[in-house]
Coordinates of C-alpha atoms and ligand atoms in Angstrom, one line a residue:
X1 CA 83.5 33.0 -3.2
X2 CA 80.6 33.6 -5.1
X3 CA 76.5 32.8 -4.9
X4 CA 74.1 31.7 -7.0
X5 CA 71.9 34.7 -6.0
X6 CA 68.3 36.4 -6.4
X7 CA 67.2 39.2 -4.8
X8 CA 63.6 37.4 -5.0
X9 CA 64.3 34.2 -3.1
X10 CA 63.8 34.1 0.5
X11 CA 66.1 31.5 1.1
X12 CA 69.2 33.3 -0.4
X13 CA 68.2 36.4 1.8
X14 CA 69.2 34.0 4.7
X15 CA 72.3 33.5 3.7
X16 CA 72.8 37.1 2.8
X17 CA 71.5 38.5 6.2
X18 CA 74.4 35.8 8.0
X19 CA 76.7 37.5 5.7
X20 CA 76.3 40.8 6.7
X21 CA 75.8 39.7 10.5
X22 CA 79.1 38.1 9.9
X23 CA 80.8 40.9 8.3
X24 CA 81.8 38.8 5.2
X25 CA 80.7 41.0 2.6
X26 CA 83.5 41.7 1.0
X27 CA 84.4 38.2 0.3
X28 CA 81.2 37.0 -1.7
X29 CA 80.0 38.1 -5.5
X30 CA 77.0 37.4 -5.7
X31 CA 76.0 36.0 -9.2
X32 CA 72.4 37.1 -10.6
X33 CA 70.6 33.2 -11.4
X34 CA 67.0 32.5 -11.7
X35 CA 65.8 29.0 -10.2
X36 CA 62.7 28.0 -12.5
X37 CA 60.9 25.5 -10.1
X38 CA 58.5 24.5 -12.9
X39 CA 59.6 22.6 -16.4
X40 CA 63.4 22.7 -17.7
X41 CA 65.7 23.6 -14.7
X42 CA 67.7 26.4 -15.0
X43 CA 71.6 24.1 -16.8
X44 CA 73.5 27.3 -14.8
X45 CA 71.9 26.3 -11.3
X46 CA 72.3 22.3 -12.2
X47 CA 75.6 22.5 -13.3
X48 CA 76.0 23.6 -9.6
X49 CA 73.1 22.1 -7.8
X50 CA 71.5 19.1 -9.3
X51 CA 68.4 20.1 -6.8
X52 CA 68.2 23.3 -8.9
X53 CA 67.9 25.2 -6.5
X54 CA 69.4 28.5 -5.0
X55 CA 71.1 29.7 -2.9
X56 CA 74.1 27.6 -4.0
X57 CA 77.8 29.0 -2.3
X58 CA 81.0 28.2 -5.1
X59 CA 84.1 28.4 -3.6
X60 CA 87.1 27.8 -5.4
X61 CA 88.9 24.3 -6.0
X62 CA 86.4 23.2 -3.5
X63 CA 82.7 21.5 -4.6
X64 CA 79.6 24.2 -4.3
X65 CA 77.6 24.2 -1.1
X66 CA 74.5 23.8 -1.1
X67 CA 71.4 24.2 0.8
X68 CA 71.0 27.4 2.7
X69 CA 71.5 25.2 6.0
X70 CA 75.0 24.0 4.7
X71 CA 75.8 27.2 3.6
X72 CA 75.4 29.0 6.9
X73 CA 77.3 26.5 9.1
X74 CA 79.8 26.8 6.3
X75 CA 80.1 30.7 6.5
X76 CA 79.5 30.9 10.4
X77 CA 83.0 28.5 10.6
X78 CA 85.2 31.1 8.4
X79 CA 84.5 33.7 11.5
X80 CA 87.4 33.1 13.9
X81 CA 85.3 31.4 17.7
X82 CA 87.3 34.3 19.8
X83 CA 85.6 37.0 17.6
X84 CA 82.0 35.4 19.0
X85 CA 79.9 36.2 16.0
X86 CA 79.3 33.0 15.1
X87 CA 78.7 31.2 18.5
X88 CA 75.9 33.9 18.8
X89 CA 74.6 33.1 15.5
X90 CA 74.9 29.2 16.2
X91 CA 76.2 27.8 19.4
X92 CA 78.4 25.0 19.3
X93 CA 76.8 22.7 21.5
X94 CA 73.9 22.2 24.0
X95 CA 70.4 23.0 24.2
X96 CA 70.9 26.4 23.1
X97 CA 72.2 25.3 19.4
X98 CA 69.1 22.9 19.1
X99 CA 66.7 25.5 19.5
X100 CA 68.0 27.6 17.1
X101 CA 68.0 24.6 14.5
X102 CA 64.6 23.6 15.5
X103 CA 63.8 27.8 14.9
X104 CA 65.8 27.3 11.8
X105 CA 63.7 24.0 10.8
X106 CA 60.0 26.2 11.3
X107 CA 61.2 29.4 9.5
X108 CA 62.8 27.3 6.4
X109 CA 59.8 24.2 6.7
X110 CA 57.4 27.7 6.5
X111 CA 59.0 29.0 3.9
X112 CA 59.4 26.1 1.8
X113 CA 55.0 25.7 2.3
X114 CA 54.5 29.1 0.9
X115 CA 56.6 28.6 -2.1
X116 CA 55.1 25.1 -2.6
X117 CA 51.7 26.1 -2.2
X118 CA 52.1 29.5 -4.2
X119 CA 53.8 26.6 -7.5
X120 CA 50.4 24.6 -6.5
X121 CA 48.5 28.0 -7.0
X122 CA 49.9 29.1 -10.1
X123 CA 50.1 25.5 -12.2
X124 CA 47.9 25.4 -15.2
X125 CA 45.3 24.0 -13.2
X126 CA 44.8 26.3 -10.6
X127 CA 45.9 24.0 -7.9
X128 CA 44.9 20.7 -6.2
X129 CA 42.1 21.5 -3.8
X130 CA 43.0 18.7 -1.3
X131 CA 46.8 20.0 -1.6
X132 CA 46.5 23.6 -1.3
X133 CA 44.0 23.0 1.2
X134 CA 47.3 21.0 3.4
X135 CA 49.2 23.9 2.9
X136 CA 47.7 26.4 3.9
X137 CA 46.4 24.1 7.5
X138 CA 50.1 23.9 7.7
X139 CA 50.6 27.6 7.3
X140 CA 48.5 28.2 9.8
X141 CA 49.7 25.9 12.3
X142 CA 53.3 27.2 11.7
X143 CA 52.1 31.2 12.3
X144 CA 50.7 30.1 15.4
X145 CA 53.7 28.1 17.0
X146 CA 55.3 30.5 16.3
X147 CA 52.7 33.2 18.2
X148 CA 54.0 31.0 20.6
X149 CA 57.1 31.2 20.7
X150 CA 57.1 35.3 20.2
X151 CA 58.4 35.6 24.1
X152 CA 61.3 33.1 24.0
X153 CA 62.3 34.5 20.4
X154 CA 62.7 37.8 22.1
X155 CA 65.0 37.0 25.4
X156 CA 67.2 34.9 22.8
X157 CA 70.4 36.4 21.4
X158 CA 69.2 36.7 17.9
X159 CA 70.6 33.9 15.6
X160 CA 70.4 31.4 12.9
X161 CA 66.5 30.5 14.3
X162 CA 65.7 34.2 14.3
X163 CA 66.9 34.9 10.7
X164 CA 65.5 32.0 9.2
X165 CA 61.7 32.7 10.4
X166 CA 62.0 36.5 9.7
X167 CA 63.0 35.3 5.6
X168 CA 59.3 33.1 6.1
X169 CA 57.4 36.4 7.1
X170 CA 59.3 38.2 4.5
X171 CA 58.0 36.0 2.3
X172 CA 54.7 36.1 3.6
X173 CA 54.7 40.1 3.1
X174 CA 55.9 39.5 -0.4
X175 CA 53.6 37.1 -1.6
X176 CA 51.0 36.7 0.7
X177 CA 50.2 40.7 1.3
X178 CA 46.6 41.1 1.9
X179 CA 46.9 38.2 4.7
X180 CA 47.0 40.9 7.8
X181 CA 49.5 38.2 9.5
X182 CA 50.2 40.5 11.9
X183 CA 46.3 41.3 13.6
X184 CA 46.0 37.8 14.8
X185 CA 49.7 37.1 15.8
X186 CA 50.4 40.5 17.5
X187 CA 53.6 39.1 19.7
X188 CA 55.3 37.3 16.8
X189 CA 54.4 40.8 14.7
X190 CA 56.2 43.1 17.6
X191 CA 59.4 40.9 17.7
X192 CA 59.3 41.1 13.9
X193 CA 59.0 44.5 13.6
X194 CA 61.3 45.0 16.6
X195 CA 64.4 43.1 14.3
X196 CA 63.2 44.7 10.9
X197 CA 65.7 47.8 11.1
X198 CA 68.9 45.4 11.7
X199 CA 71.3 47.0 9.0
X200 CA 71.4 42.8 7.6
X201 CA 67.4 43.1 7.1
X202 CA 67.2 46.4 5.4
X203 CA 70.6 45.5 3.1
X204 CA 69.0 42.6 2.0
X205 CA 65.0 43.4 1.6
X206 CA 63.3 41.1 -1.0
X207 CA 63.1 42.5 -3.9
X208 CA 61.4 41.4 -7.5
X209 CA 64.1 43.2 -10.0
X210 CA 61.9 41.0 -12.9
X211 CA 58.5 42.8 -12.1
X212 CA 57.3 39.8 -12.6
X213 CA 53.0 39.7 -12.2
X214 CA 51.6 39.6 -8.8
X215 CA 49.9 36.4 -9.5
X216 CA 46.8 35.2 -7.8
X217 CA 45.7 36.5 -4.7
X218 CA 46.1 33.6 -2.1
X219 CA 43.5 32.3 0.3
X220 CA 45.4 33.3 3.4
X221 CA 43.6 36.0 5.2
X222 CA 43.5 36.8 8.8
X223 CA 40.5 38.8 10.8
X224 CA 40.9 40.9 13.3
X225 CA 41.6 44.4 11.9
Ligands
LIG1 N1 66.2 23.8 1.3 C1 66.7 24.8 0.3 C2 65.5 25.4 -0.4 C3 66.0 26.3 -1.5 C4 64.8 26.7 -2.4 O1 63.7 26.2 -2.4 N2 65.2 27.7 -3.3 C5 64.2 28.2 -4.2 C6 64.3 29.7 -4.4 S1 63.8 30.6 -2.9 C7 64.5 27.5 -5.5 O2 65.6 27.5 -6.0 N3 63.4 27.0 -6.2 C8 63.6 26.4 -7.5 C9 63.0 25.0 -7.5 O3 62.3 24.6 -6.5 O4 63.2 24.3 -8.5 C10 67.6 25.8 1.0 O5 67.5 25.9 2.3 O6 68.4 26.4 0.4

């Protein structure tokens, strides 16, 4: 199989932390693409993805998978169920596979408002007051469920939930990095640090192979030292 990869996006570094938690290295290339969110669409991702969006999963004589949601239920079936990687990652039923969608539904829904309100940022404008203002209430909101939710985050096995909010604080570090996140969410900050050397989070650490500029400095900034 192959994916429409970046070493930049957060939400391919979700599917690539499931494949190394899943052992499935050796049977995905991953395939350098660059998802353009503003003007022409990149044709390589929309020949794929008609979202134009990455991460997209082509496997052959089947269609391409697509989002990063489809994608992981798709790689967590190839693991045999006796082997029990995947029913950690996602269980198959109950009220212990909802919470780890509705984990998977904060860290992706924070995720997608950083990136959204980072395009705002950076538009020829400078941004939409009223919208960037949204985002960034939103932001907040979603840091401090998820303060919240620190303690139940660390008795859980880790899993799909788990993965998908540590991509959102990656991106947070990556382009949010004078916020100081982690003074006024100290619990959520622990269990992150606690998971950061997992061989799946160091093999896959964001990283901007374009060098790409900075860009503006955003208005997220916490107190507290
Ligand atoms: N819901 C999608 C979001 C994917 C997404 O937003 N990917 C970004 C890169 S991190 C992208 O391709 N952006 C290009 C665009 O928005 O046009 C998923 O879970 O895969």
């Amino acid at each position: 199989m192959r994916l429409l990869w970046s070493p930049r996006s957060p939400f391919v570094r979700k599917v690539m932390i499931l494949v190394y938690e899943l052992g499935l290295q050796d049977r995905i290339d991953c395939v350098r693409a660059v998802a353009v969110p503003r003007g022409a669409p990149n044709p390589v991702i929309t020949a794929e993805n008609p979202l134009g969006k990455i991460p997209v999963l082509l496997r052959d004589g089947l269609p391409p998978l697509y989002d990063s949601r489809v994608i992981a239920e798709a790689l967590i079936a190839l693991v045999p169920d006796g082997d029990g990687d995947g029913e950690r990652l996602l269980p198959a039923s109950g009220e212990a596979r909802l919470t780890q969608l509705r984990w998977q539904a904060l860290g992706d829904g924070l995720t997608d408002n950083l990136l959204l309100w980072r395009i705002e940022r950076t538009g020829a404008s400078g941004g939409d007051p009223g919208t960037m203002a949204s985002y960034r209430a939103k932001v907040i909101a979603t840091l401090a469920a998820l303060e919240r939710e620190a303690d139940a985050l660390a008795e859980a096995p880790f899993g799909l939930g788990a993965i998908a909010i540590l991509c959102a604080l990656g991106q947070l570090d990556f382009r949010y990095r004078t916020s100081g996140w982690r003074s006024a969410h100290p619990r959520l900050a622990a269990w992150a640090a606690r998971q950061a050397t997992r061989p799946s989070l160091v093999a896959t650490a964001v990283q901007d192979d374009i060098g790409s500029d900075e860009g503006p400095v955003m208005d997220l900034v916490f107190g507290g030292g």
